[in-house]
């Protein structure tokens, strides 16, 4: 029987090869870093759950934090005292940690970020009161200030979106930062019912605090019945792209506009799961019909590669409103994409971290 030469070549190379035997040089470089030996890897469903299956550093947020050697700290912020509608985002960090497998390889950007960065899940922000919204925000700002002072990039999982305002006060303390904000809502409203910390107003607060440059902010996916509350976005010079405009412009043009707005300065990336249509991510506090798709957001984030990303977050996962766990799955994937952006940021590419 004559054997097809093509089949013969494949048999010679692969018939006795293990899962860890990779021949393509680019893929092999990744596999050699991921596989500990042969084709063995840690089971994704084994041991204590952590963000992106990163190593856990129990003393990372201790009173004297141990962040030595880290490039990136993954931080949970299980607080949702600032919500206006459905509560539950306090359980977001736990749900995102429970997602069993994200990565390790990003096939479009062609990298495995955990092999290029020293990353750890450092636990949740310790907060003094489960009842006081103002105290929680003071604790969040102080915690992230310690991380930034240590020269570590913080990536957070919330929690409601009010949290991002206090994170920005930490990362923008030395100089105001720009922001790529993917959301259904601009979150630039004023004080309501005696509180400036609600999740509808963190970015007005950040601009007025001098830590966020509105002219270097782009808000993408905006829609819904709260449009009349977002006057501050337009008056301050933020660039707002509504969901309908996104569809007409196309992802490539939105990427071009985002890169133009934020430039090469320090930039924070914040992703609210309600930016997605609730058919994809129903587990959130303020769902808005007519949103983006996960594929569109993935393409958008990948298009930001090379920006000077100095922090980021994924917010508003309320898992009890989604029995499928799809919302947490999407959130974990977006966290992974933002981690890739950190790996591709100029500082890390130059080896300054």
Short mmCIF file of C-alpha atoms in Angstrom, two decimals:
data_model
loop_
_atom_site.label_atom_id
_atom_site.label_comp_id
_atom_site.label_asym_id
_atom_site.label_seq_id
_atom_site.Cartn_x
_atom_site.Cartn_y
_atom_site.Cartn_z
CA UNK A 1 0.00 0.00 0.00
CA UNK A 2 1.39 3.37 -1.02
CA UNK A 3 1.33 5.95 1.79
CA UNK A 4 0.59 9.55 0.96
CA UNK A 5 3.89 11.46 1.53
CA UNK A 6 1.97 14.21 3.35
CA UNK A 7 0.46 11.66 5.76
CA UNK A 8 3.86 10.00 6.16
CA UNK A 9 5.40 13.33 7.20
CA UNK A 10 2.64 13.98 9.71
CA UNK A 11 2.99 10.52 11.20
CA UNK A 12 6.74 10.88 11.53
CA UNK A 13 6.41 14.17 13.39
CA UNK A 14 3.25 13.73 15.43
CA UNK A 15 2.42 10.05 15.92
CA UNK A 16 4.52 9.77 19.09
CA UNK A 17 4.54 13.45 20.10
CA UNK A 18 3.03 14.60 23.37
CA UNK A 19 0.80 17.60 23.91
CA UNK A 20 3.80 19.63 25.01
CA UNK A 21 5.84 18.85 21.90
CA UNK A 22 5.48 21.96 19.76
CA UNK A 23 7.47 22.47 16.56
CA UNK A 24 6.51 25.97 15.39
CA UNK A 25 9.19 28.25 16.92
CA UNK A 26 6.76 30.96 18.02
CA UNK A 27 4.32 28.51 19.60
CA UNK A 28 7.17 26.49 21.12
CA UNK A 29 8.52 29.58 22.89
CA UNK A 30 5.14 29.99 24.59
CA UNK A 31 4.67 26.30 25.35
CA UNK A 32 8.13 25.99 26.91
CA UNK A 33 7.14 28.64 29.45
CA UNK A 34 3.72 27.19 30.22
CA UNK A 35 4.34 23.44 30.47
CA UNK A 36 6.30 22.48 33.58
CA UNK A 37 7.35 19.16 32.07
CA UNK A 38 6.21 17.17 29.07
CA UNK A 39 2.48 17.79 28.57
CA UNK A 40 1.58 18.40 32.22
CA UNK A 41 -0.12 21.54 33.43
CA UNK A 42 -1.88 22.54 36.62
CA UNK A 43 -5.55 21.63 36.48
CA UNK A 44 -7.65 24.81 36.03
CA UNK A 45 -10.28 23.51 38.47
CA UNK A 46 -7.82 22.54 41.22
CA UNK A 47 -6.76 24.47 44.34
CA UNK A 48 -8.14 27.78 45.59
CA UNK A 49 -9.66 29.96 42.84
CA UNK A 50 -7.77 33.13 41.91
CA UNK A 51 -8.13 35.77 39.20
CA UNK A 52 -6.89 34.29 35.90
CA UNK A 53 -5.43 31.38 37.89
CA UNK A 54 -2.60 33.68 39.00
CA UNK A 55 -0.53 32.83 42.09
CA UNK A 56 -2.07 34.07 45.34
CA UNK A 57 -0.07 36.40 47.57
CA UNK A 58 -1.84 36.44 50.92
CA UNK A 59 0.14 39.35 52.37
CA UNK A 60 -0.05 41.51 49.25
CA UNK A 61 -2.49 43.97 50.84
CA UNK A 62 -1.39 43.54 54.46
CA UNK A 63 -0.84 46.66 56.62
CA UNK A 64 2.76 46.41 55.42
CA UNK A 65 2.04 45.14 51.90
CA UNK A 66 4.29 42.59 50.25
CA UNK A 67 4.32 43.50 46.58
CA UNK A 68 8.02 42.90 45.98
CA UNK A 69 8.87 41.62 42.53
CA UNK A 70 5.41 42.09 41.07
CA UNK A 71 4.62 43.86 37.83
CA UNK A 72 0.83 43.55 38.19
CA UNK A 73 -1.47 43.10 41.20
CA UNK A 74 -4.93 41.65 40.57
CA UNK A 75 -7.20 43.09 43.26
CA UNK A 76 -10.78 42.35 44.24
CA UNK A 77 -13.03 45.15 45.42
CA UNK A 78 -16.24 43.46 46.68
CA UNK A 79 -18.25 46.61 47.39
CA UNK A 80 -21.58 47.69 45.87
CA UNK A 81 -22.93 50.29 48.27
CA UNK A 82 -22.99 52.80 45.40
CA UNK A 83 -25.53 51.07 43.14
CA UNK A 84 -28.81 52.68 42.13
CA UNK A 85 -30.62 49.59 40.86
CA UNK A 86 -29.98 45.89 41.38
CA UNK A 87 -27.45 45.14 44.09
CA UNK A 88 -25.07 42.19 43.95
CA UNK A 89 -21.83 43.40 42.38
CA UNK A 90 -20.12 42.82 45.74
CA UNK A 91 -20.06 39.19 44.65
CA UNK A 92 -18.40 40.02 41.32
CA UNK A 93 -14.80 39.31 42.39
CA UNK A 94 -15.75 35.89 43.74
CA UNK A 95 -17.59 35.02 40.52
CA UNK A 96 -14.72 36.14 38.28
CA UNK A 97 -12.23 34.15 40.35
CA UNK A 98 -14.42 31.07 39.91
CA UNK A 99 -14.07 31.14 36.11
CA UNK A 100 -11.90 28.10 35.52
CA UNK A 101 -9.95 28.84 32.39
CA UNK A 102 -8.97 32.05 30.63
CA UNK A 103 -5.82 32.14 28.54
CA UNK A 104 -2.95 31.48 28.85
CA UNK A 105 -2.46 32.57 25.22
CA UNK A 106 -3.98 35.55 23.40
CA UNK A 107 -4.10 34.34 19.81
CA UNK A 108 -4.62 37.72 18.11
CA UNK A 109 -1.99 39.63 20.08
CA UNK A 110 0.21 36.51 20.04
CA UNK A 111 1.39 36.54 23.62
CA UNK A 112 0.95 34.75 26.92
CA UNK A 113 1.03 37.65 29.40
CA UNK A 114 1.69 35.54 32.48
CA UNK A 115 5.00 34.49 30.97
CA UNK A 116 6.07 38.10 30.42
CA UNK A 117 4.80 39.71 33.62
CA UNK A 118 5.08 38.81 37.29
CA UNK A 119 1.42 38.73 38.30
CA UNK A 120 -0.34 37.79 41.54
CA UNK A 121 -3.84 37.85 42.94
CA UNK A 122 -3.27 39.84 46.14
CA UNK A 123 -6.79 39.38 47.50
CA UNK A 124 -9.48 41.93 48.27
CA UNK A 125 -9.22 45.49 49.53
CA UNK A 126 -9.56 45.40 53.33
CA UNK A 127 -12.34 47.80 54.31
CA UNK A 128 -13.24 49.00 57.78
CA UNK A 129 -17.02 49.14 57.38
CA UNK A 130 -19.50 47.21 55.29
CA UNK A 131 -22.05 50.00 55.89
CA UNK A 132 -20.21 53.27 55.18
CA UNK A 133 -19.78 54.09 51.50
CA UNK A 134 -17.47 57.02 52.26
CA UNK A 135 -15.22 54.88 54.46
CA UNK A 136 -15.07 52.20 51.80
CA UNK A 137 -13.88 54.73 49.25
CA UNK A 138 -11.23 56.08 51.59
CA UNK A 139 -9.97 52.52 52.11
CA UNK A 140 -9.97 51.80 48.37
CA UNK A 141 -7.97 54.93 47.59
CA UNK A 142 -5.44 54.21 50.35
CA UNK A 143 -5.01 50.59 49.25
CA UNK A 144 -4.43 51.42 45.59
CA UNK A 145 -2.09 54.27 46.55
CA UNK A 146 0.14 51.68 48.25
CA UNK A 147 0.14 49.51 45.14
CA UNK A 148 1.00 52.44 42.87
CA UNK A 149 3.71 53.64 45.25
CA UNK A 150 5.31 50.19 45.03
CA UNK A 151 5.56 50.61 41.25
CA UNK A 152 3.01 47.86 40.58
CA UNK A 153 0.22 48.14 38.00
CA UNK A 154 -3.20 47.56 39.62
CA UNK A 155 -5.95 45.66 37.82
CA UNK A 156 -9.20 45.58 39.78
CA UNK A 157 -12.40 43.55 39.71
CA UNK A 158 -15.51 45.04 41.31
CA UNK A 159 -17.87 45.80 42.70
CA UNK A 160 -19.86 48.78 41.46
CA UNK A 161 -18.37 51.43 39.19
CA UNK A 162 -18.10 54.07 41.90
CA UNK A 163 -14.93 52.19 42.89
CA UNK A 164 -13.05 53.41 39.82
CA UNK A 165 -13.24 57.02 40.99
CA UNK A 166 -11.16 56.23 44.07
CA UNK A 167 -8.74 54.06 42.11
CA UNK A 168 -8.16 57.00 39.77
CA UNK A 169 -7.32 59.20 42.75
CA UNK A 170 -4.48 56.77 43.47
CA UNK A 171 -3.16 56.21 39.94
CA UNK A 172 -3.59 59.88 38.96
CA UNK A 173 -2.15 61.36 42.13
CA UNK A 174 1.14 62.47 40.53
CA UNK A 175 -0.37 63.53 37.18
CA UNK A 176 -3.84 63.33 35.63
CA UNK A 177 -4.37 60.28 33.44
CA UNK A 178 -6.38 59.58 30.32
CA UNK A 179 -9.05 56.91 30.16
CA UNK A 180 -10.68 54.45 27.78
CA UNK A 181 -14.11 53.87 29.32
CA UNK A 182 -16.32 51.11 27.87
CA UNK A 183 -19.80 51.35 29.35
CA UNK A 184 -23.50 51.91 28.74
CA UNK A 185 -23.40 55.01 30.95
CA UNK A 186 -21.05 58.00 31.12
CA UNK A 187 -21.08 57.98 34.94
CA UNK A 188 -20.51 61.73 35.17
CA UNK A 189 -23.60 62.76 37.16
CA UNK A 190 -23.51 64.88 40.29
CA UNK A 191 -24.33 64.30 43.94
CA UNK A 192 -27.60 62.48 44.64
CA UNK A 193 -29.32 61.86 47.94
CA UNK A 194 -26.35 63.23 49.82
CA UNK A 195 -23.67 61.05 48.19
CA UNK A 196 -21.06 61.87 45.58
CA UNK A 197 -19.75 58.28 45.58
CA UNK A 198 -22.58 56.53 43.72
CA UNK A 199 -21.76 54.53 40.59
CA UNK A 200 -23.32 57.15 38.31
CA UNK A 201 -20.75 59.84 39.11
CA UNK A 202 -17.15 58.62 39.60
CA UNK A 203 -15.68 60.32 36.56
CA UNK A 204 -17.03 63.79 37.31
CA UNK A 205 -15.52 63.40 40.77
CA UNK A 206 -12.18 62.26 39.31
CA UNK A 207 -11.99 65.18 36.88
CA UNK A 208 -12.82 67.74 39.57
CA UNK A 209 -10.21 66.13 41.83
CA UNK A 210 -7.60 66.78 39.14
CA UNK A 211 -6.66 63.13 38.62
CA UNK A 212 -8.44 62.52 35.30
CA UNK A 213 -7.91 64.64 32.17
CA UNK A 214 -11.31 64.82 30.44
CA UNK A 215 -9.74 65.83 27.13
CA UNK A 216 -7.93 62.47 27.13
CA UNK A 217 -11.06 60.45 27.95
CA UNK A 218 -13.17 58.47 25.52
CA UNK A 219 -16.46 56.85 26.58
CA UNK A 220 -17.66 54.04 24.30
CA UNK A 221 -21.00 52.23 24.06
CA UNK A 222 -23.11 54.89 25.77
CA UNK A 223 -26.90 54.55 25.52
CA UNK A 224 -30.14 54.39 27.47
CA UNK A 225 -32.53 56.60 29.39
CA UNK A 226 -29.97 58.42 31.55
CA UNK A 227 -28.46 60.46 28.70
CA UNK A 228 -29.76 63.72 30.19
CA UNK A 229 -27.48 63.17 33.21
CA UNK A 230 -24.23 63.19 31.23
CA UNK A 231 -23.90 66.91 30.49
CA UNK A 232 -20.56 66.99 32.32
CA UNK A 233 -19.01 64.60 29.80
CA UNK A 234 -19.70 66.92 26.90
CA UNK A 235 -18.94 70.16 28.77
CA UNK A 236 -15.62 68.89 30.10
CA UNK A 237 -14.37 67.79 26.70
CA UNK A 238 -14.74 64.02 26.95
CA UNK A 239 -15.27 62.14 23.70
CA UNK A 240 -18.53 60.18 23.82
CA UNK A 241 -19.35 57.43 21.32
CA UNK A 242 -22.88 56.13 21.66
CA UNK A 243 -23.71 52.52 20.89
CA UNK A 244 -25.52 53.58 17.72
CA UNK A 245 -22.51 55.60 16.58
CA UNK A 246 -20.24 52.65 17.34
CA UNK A 247 -22.24 50.49 14.93
CA UNK A 248 -22.08 53.12 12.17
CA UNK A 249 -18.40 53.95 12.67
CA UNK A 250 -17.15 50.38 12.86
CA UNK A 251 -14.63 49.00 15.32
CA UNK A 252 -11.55 50.08 13.34
CA UNK A 253 -12.62 53.73 13.34
CA UNK A 254 -13.49 53.64 17.04
CA UNK A 255 -10.02 52.24 17.76
CA UNK A 256 -8.43 55.00 15.68
CA UNK A 257 -10.42 57.64 17.54
CA UNK A 258 -9.59 56.14 20.94
CA UNK A 259 -5.87 56.11 20.20
CA UNK A 260 -6.10 59.69 18.96
CA UNK A 261 -7.88 60.87 22.10
CA UNK A 262 -5.65 59.24 24.73
CA UNK A 263 -2.38 59.64 22.83
CA UNK A 264 0.80 58.28 24.36
CA UNK A 265 0.22 59.53 27.91
CA UNK A 266 -0.63 57.36 30.92
CA UNK A 267 -4.01 55.74 30.32
CA UNK A 268 -6.47 53.82 32.49
CA UNK A 269 -8.83 51.25 30.93
CA UNK A 270 -12.17 50.59 32.61
CA UNK A 271 -14.73 48.05 31.39
CA UNK A 272 -18.28 47.92 32.73
CA UNK A 273 -20.08 44.70 31.78
CA UNK A 274 -23.26 46.66 31.12
CA UNK A 275 -21.52 48.01 28.01
CA UNK A 276 -22.53 44.66 26.54
CA UNK A 277 -26.05 43.94 25.44
CA UNK A 278 -27.81 42.06 28.27
CA UNK A 279 -28.36 39.13 25.93
CA UNK A 280 -24.63 38.50 26.44
CA UNK A 281 -24.21 39.70 30.02
CA UNK A 282 -27.43 39.88 32.03
CA UNK A 283 -25.66 39.72 35.39
CA UNK A 284 -25.26 43.42 36.08
CA UNK A 285 -26.91 46.18 38.05
CA UNK A 286 -28.18 48.46 35.27
CA UNK A 287 -28.66 46.48 32.04
CA UNK A 288 -29.35 48.50 28.88
CA UNK A 289 -30.71 46.88 25.74
CA UNK A 290 -28.91 47.62 22.48
CA UNK A 291 -25.32 47.21 23.61
CA UNK A 292 -22.05 45.97 22.23
CA UNK A 293 -21.12 42.34 21.63
CA UNK A 294 -18.20 40.62 23.37
CA UNK A 295 -16.52 40.17 19.99
CA UNK A 296 -16.66 43.92 19.34
CA UNK A 297 -15.16 44.72 22.73
CA UNK A 298 -12.42 42.13 22.27
CA UNK A 299 -11.50 43.69 18.93
CA UNK A 300 -11.59 47.15 20.50
CA UNK A 301 -9.30 46.19 23.38
CA UNK A 302 -6.87 44.39 21.10
CA UNK A 303 -6.71 47.53 19.00
CA UNK A 304 -5.38 49.46 22.00
CA UNK A 305 -2.16 47.43 22.09
CA UNK A 306 0.85 49.68 22.59
CA UNK A 307 -0.92 52.37 24.63
CA UNK A 308 0.65 53.43 27.92
CA UNK A 309 -1.73 51.45 30.14
CA UNK A 310 -1.01 52.10 33.82
CA UNK A 311 -4.07 50.41 35.35
CA UNK A 312 -7.48 49.04 34.62
CA UNK A 313 -10.56 47.33 35.93
CA UNK A 314 -13.65 45.22 35.21
CA UNK A 315 -16.77 46.35 37.05
CA UNK A 316 -20.46 45.70 37.77
CA UNK A 317 -20.59 41.88 37.62
CA UNK A 318 -23.64 40.87 39.67
CA UNK A 319 -23.59 37.08 39.30
CA UNK A 320 -26.87 36.23 41.00
CA UNK A 321 -28.71 37.85 38.07
CA UNK A 322 -27.10 35.44 35.60
CA UNK A 323 -27.63 31.71 36.24
CA UNK A 324 -25.55 30.86 33.15
CA UNK A 325 -22.33 32.48 34.54
CA UNK A 326 -21.78 34.05 31.09
CA UNK A 327 -21.33 37.51 32.60
CA UNK A 328 -18.47 36.39 34.82
CA UNK A 329 -16.90 34.52 31.89
CA UNK A 330 -16.94 37.65 29.75
CA UNK A 331 -15.59 39.75 32.62
CA UNK A 332 -12.68 37.37 33.18
CA UNK A 333 -11.84 37.46 29.48
CA UNK A 334 -11.80 41.26 29.47
CA UNK A 335 -9.55 41.25 32.55
CA UNK A 336 -7.17 38.99 30.61
CA UNK A 337 -7.23 41.36 27.62
CA UNK A 338 -6.38 44.36 29.81
CA UNK A 339 -3.52 42.35 31.32
CA UNK A 340 -2.27 41.81 27.76
CA UNK A 341 -2.38 45.57 27.20
CA UNK A 342 -0.18 46.06 30.26
CA UNK A 343 2.29 43.50 28.88
CA UNK A 344 2.38 45.41 25.58
CA UNK A 345 2.63 48.88 27.15
CA UNK A 346 5.81 50.84 26.36
CA UNK A 347 7.28 50.58 29.88
CA UNK A 348 7.15 46.79 29.88
CA UNK A 349 8.30 46.49 26.30
CA UNK A 350 11.37 48.59 27.18
CA UNK A 351 12.04 46.39 30.18
CA UNK A 352 11.53 49.18 32.70
CA UNK A 353 9.43 46.89 34.88
#
